[in-house]
XYZ file of C-alpha atoms in Angstrom:
303
model
C 0.004 -0.049 -0.033
C 1.133 3.597 -0.637
C 1.452 6.218 2.011
C -1.530 8.638 2.011
C -1.258 12.010 3.758
C -4.532 12.826 5.560
C -5.398 16.347 6.731
C -5.870 16.560 10.393
C -9.777 16.852 10.007
C -9.865 13.754 7.788
C -7.609 11.663 9.935
C -9.675 12.431 13.097
C -12.810 11.560 11.232
C -11.478 8.355 10.032
C -10.263 7.329 13.609
C -13.853 8.315 15.103
C -15.836 6.575 12.255
C -17.379 9.902 11.248
C -18.846 10.521 7.834
C -16.571 11.763 5.131
C -17.251 13.119 1.720
C -14.579 13.018 -0.928
C -14.262 15.950 -3.355
C -12.262 16.340 -6.477
C -9.709 18.978 -7.263
C -9.732 19.599 -11.069
C -12.636 22.021 -10.436
C -10.128 24.100 -8.641
C -7.241 23.971 -11.077
C -9.153 23.463 -14.353
C -12.647 24.591 -13.847
C -12.617 28.230 -12.596
C -10.169 31.162 -12.569
C -8.456 32.550 -9.475
C -9.737 33.569 -6.884
C -13.220 32.192 -7.606
C -11.754 28.615 -7.706
C -10.605 28.949 -4.079
C -13.821 30.617 -2.910
C -15.835 27.887 -4.448
C -13.664 24.998 -3.168
C -13.960 26.595 0.325
C -17.880 26.894 -0.053
C -18.152 23.258 -1.097
C -16.189 22.220 2.021
C -18.160 24.428 4.303
C -21.412 22.980 2.838
C -20.143 19.345 3.851
C -19.087 20.507 7.318
C -22.504 22.452 7.956
C -24.318 19.234 6.887
C -22.521 17.050 9.498
C -19.754 15.385 7.526
C -15.973 16.062 7.002
C -14.827 17.113 3.441
C -11.789 15.428 1.880
C -10.545 17.248 -1.102
C -8.137 14.997 -2.810
C -5.012 16.068 -4.980
C -1.377 14.872 -5.633
C 1.081 17.435 -4.219
C 4.788 16.909 -4.938
C 4.275 13.254 -5.493
C 2.238 12.595 -2.444
C -1.360 11.621 -2.476
C -3.273 14.001 -0.072
C -6.736 13.093 1.150
C -8.057 16.373 2.693
C -6.307 19.633 2.119
C -5.585 22.322 4.861
C -6.131 26.054 4.125
C -2.565 26.646 2.866
C -2.462 23.622 0.540
C -6.013 24.600 -0.902
C -4.820 28.092 -1.583
C -1.511 26.967 -3.147
C -3.336 24.625 -5.386
C -5.843 27.157 -6.487
C -2.832 29.466 -7.485
C -0.666 26.836 -9.097
C 0.108 26.769 -12.852
C 0.542 23.876 -15.160
C -1.066 21.484 -12.804
C -1.576 17.820 -14.270
C -5.220 16.647 -14.776
C -5.016 13.267 -13.373
C -7.019 10.142 -14.208
C -6.527 6.384 -13.816
C -3.881 6.338 -16.610
C -1.532 8.951 -15.332
C -1.886 9.370 -11.538
C 0.774 6.765 -10.752
C 3.299 8.464 -13.292
C 2.697 11.839 -11.599
C 3.292 10.523 -8.123
C 6.386 8.421 -9.172
C 7.884 11.722 -10.716
C 6.985 13.773 -7.593
C 4.654 15.838 -9.609
C 1.520 17.872 -8.710
C -1.838 16.960 -10.103
C -5.550 17.586 -9.666
C -7.839 14.519 -9.588
C -10.699 13.916 -12.030
C -13.691 11.751 -11.157
C -11.713 8.596 -11.924
C -8.690 9.402 -9.859
C -10.859 10.787 -7.043
C -12.767 7.577 -6.827
C -9.418 5.566 -6.714
C -8.073 7.685 -3.951
C -11.348 7.642 -1.926
C -11.472 3.994 -2.086
C -7.824 3.679 -0.913
C -8.779 5.940 2.005
C -12.006 4.044 2.874
C -14.180 6.854 1.639
C -17.489 5.642 0.090
C -19.175 8.850 -1.019
C -17.831 11.428 -3.523
C -19.462 14.677 -4.653
C -18.740 16.264 -7.984
C -20.365 18.464 -10.615
C -20.732 16.111 -13.572
C -19.038 12.927 -14.631
C -17.179 12.471 -18.045
C -18.642 10.295 -20.628
C -18.819 9.548 -24.388
C -17.818 12.564 -26.365
C -19.671 13.669 -29.396
C -18.154 11.926 -32.433
C -16.814 9.073 -30.311
C -17.820 6.664 -33.036
C -14.877 8.179 -34.950
C -12.641 9.484 -32.195
C -13.178 6.664 -29.627
C -13.120 9.510 -27.084
C -14.700 8.030 -24.012
C -13.824 9.065 -20.500
C -12.166 6.796 -17.977
C -14.830 7.838 -15.468
C -17.228 5.255 -16.923
C -15.039 2.309 -16.366
C -13.940 3.564 -12.916
C -17.691 3.560 -11.924
C -17.857 -0.124 -13.047
C -14.998 -1.334 -10.914
C -14.482 1.048 -7.981
C -17.064 0.735 -5.100
C -17.729 4.508 -4.433
C -21.069 6.318 -4.716
C -20.686 9.374 -6.957
C -23.143 12.215 -6.672
C -23.325 14.314 -9.717
C -25.862 16.466 -11.765
C -25.708 13.725 -14.439
C -22.892 13.752 -17.052
C -21.618 16.993 -18.584
C -24.137 18.242 -20.987
C -21.509 18.728 -23.717
C -21.308 14.991 -24.061
C -23.211 12.499 -25.974
C -25.558 11.626 -23.250
C -27.652 8.711 -24.794
C -24.320 6.969 -25.661
C -22.867 7.692 -22.084
C -25.702 6.141 -20.365
C -25.818 3.105 -22.881
C -22.261 2.464 -21.920
C -23.107 2.781 -18.161
C -25.911 0.286 -18.689
C -23.487 -2.143 -20.473
C -21.053 -1.802 -17.721
C -23.572 -2.580 -15.153
C -23.381 0.742 -13.269
C -26.604 1.719 -11.395
C -27.766 5.127 -12.627
C -30.006 6.397 -9.802
C -31.889 9.592 -10.231
C -33.113 11.547 -7.271
C -36.766 13.004 -7.022
C -37.665 12.716 -10.767
C -38.205 10.198 -13.431
C -35.714 11.741 -16.062
C -31.902 11.803 -15.813
C -30.650 15.486 -15.422
C -28.354 17.099 -17.773
C -25.966 18.940 -15.727
C -27.082 22.608 -16.184
C -30.560 21.435 -16.986
C -32.989 19.262 -15.006
C -34.187 17.604 -18.222
C -32.222 15.388 -20.599
C -34.941 13.687 -22.547
C -33.701 10.308 -21.102
C -35.714 8.203 -18.651
C -33.963 7.281 -15.425
C -33.177 3.744 -15.246
C -33.621 3.677 -11.362
C -35.230 6.336 -9.006
C -34.500 6.717 -5.231
C -35.608 9.749 -3.283
C -33.783 9.471 0.072
C -30.241 9.423 1.108
C -31.048 6.355 3.183
C -32.266 4.421 0.231
C -29.157 5.255 -1.681
C -26.817 4.292 1.169
C -28.686 0.964 1.591
C -28.335 0.208 -2.212
C -24.541 0.633 -2.222
C -24.283 -1.537 0.963
C -26.426 -4.221 -0.868
C -24.088 -4.109 -3.825
C -21.162 -4.797 -1.566
C -23.123 -7.667 0.164
C -23.818 -9.231 -3.199
C -20.185 -9.030 -4.265
C -20.859 -6.779 -7.107
C -17.887 -4.702 -8.335
C -18.126 -0.964 -8.778
C -20.088 1.938 -7.430
C -23.117 3.673 -8.295
C -23.912 7.051 -10.013
C -26.512 9.328 -8.279
C -27.809 11.817 -10.689
C -29.124 14.754 -8.618
C -31.078 17.448 -10.603
C -29.796 20.962 -10.277
C -32.285 23.210 -8.276
C -34.885 24.790 -10.360
C -34.053 28.220 -9.513
C -30.489 27.652 -10.934
C -31.067 25.678 -14.029
C -30.556 26.679 -17.607
C -33.268 25.052 -19.519
C -32.488 22.487 -22.054
C -33.922 24.384 -24.983
C -31.750 27.401 -24.055
C -28.495 25.594 -23.424
C -28.530 23.149 -26.396
C -27.955 25.726 -29.208
C -25.156 27.326 -27.191
C -23.511 23.900 -26.729
C -23.797 23.321 -30.522
C -22.094 26.568 -31.221
C -19.208 26.039 -28.863
C -18.733 22.425 -30.355
C -18.717 23.919 -33.906
C -15.998 26.352 -32.819
C -13.910 23.613 -31.133
C -13.999 21.480 -34.422
C -13.102 24.563 -36.560
C -10.119 25.182 -34.303
C -8.877 21.557 -34.323
C -9.250 21.253 -30.486
C -9.294 17.537 -29.393
C -8.434 15.226 -26.405
C -8.146 16.730 -22.900
C -8.453 20.145 -24.293
C -11.978 19.930 -25.559
C -13.832 20.020 -22.123
C -12.035 23.142 -20.835
C -12.417 24.809 -24.177
C -16.178 24.091 -24.444
C -16.892 25.142 -20.742
C -14.988 28.371 -21.240
C -16.985 29.213 -24.499
C -20.307 28.204 -22.987
C -19.501 30.460 -19.957
C -18.805 33.443 -22.429
C -21.795 32.690 -24.511
C -24.191 32.559 -21.474
C -22.488 35.667 -20.149
C -21.449 33.707 -17.003
C -24.729 32.027 -16.275
C -23.260 28.526 -16.929
C -20.689 28.980 -14.084
C -23.235 30.388 -11.663
C -25.409 27.208 -12.372
C -22.231 25.073 -12.091
C -21.485 26.259 -8.685
C -25.062 25.799 -7.509
C -25.244 22.214 -8.671
C -21.970 21.444 -6.981
C -23.110 22.784 -3.843
C -26.334 20.943 -4.097
C -24.498 17.682 -4.862
C -22.274 18.255 -1.742
C -25.395 18.466 0.438
C -26.835 15.243 -0.827
C -23.514 13.380 -0.740
C -23.176 14.523 3.016
C -26.652 12.938 3.743
C -25.543 9.768 1.988
C -22.331 9.692 3.900
C -24.107 9.976 7.233
C -26.468 7.198 6.373
C -23.699 4.903 5.313
C -21.916 5.600 8.614
C -25.153 4.337 10.431
C -25.192 1.199 8.405
C -21.527 0.380 8.760
């Protein structure tokens, strides 16, 4: 086993058997500009604490895997330049070389599982990119959900993706896709995707019990909990879709590909919505953190 450095709060929570919620770090390094990235990271952590759990923001700093960051580390990461974006394929190399990297959904799940944390809150998962039938551009997040036993709370997959293909792949991989409070899978900025929810559970207790039952059955992998953005904060589907199409056309015209696609699209959508997409993004992340906190508390009761 590798050495993991735990923050003081996370170490104390692990020793006391208290609920912990894992948080990714790419939203800090690749999702928002300074100083808003730090403010949002602090706000998400505060939301978890106020709900009764301990936040564990995960990152690799100078080759060491950190589960939980103190204020100085969070600030340093938020200001850092040229931070690697880590997934399953590259986290080991980054650590072996003593590098610094922010964890995506897949890498955060890996680290959370190593640390014994069962619940993770994020914004939206990666998935099947538009045109994947030619590019084969499919996020490692989907395979991670199929093999790593962590419950991931998200507002669906990022709306810039091919959502029907993303959820078809998750079905093929045997990943439970659970929608909360409605019968349609949400689409990140929008409550509606046009896709029926395969499963619906409306309480944190039901969701926690479902993950425990997967473990009891010996089923590999976690579960994806799709939590709709609050109505007051959503950008309706008919408003956001033409904007996404415009941003995608620009990316294609400029030859943007691979890991550069998502940050480019999110930035262009931010510009085209005059900042509304970022405000919605922040609202849905906080909403997911609240639900993840409730699930973590229920899992602690069942442990």
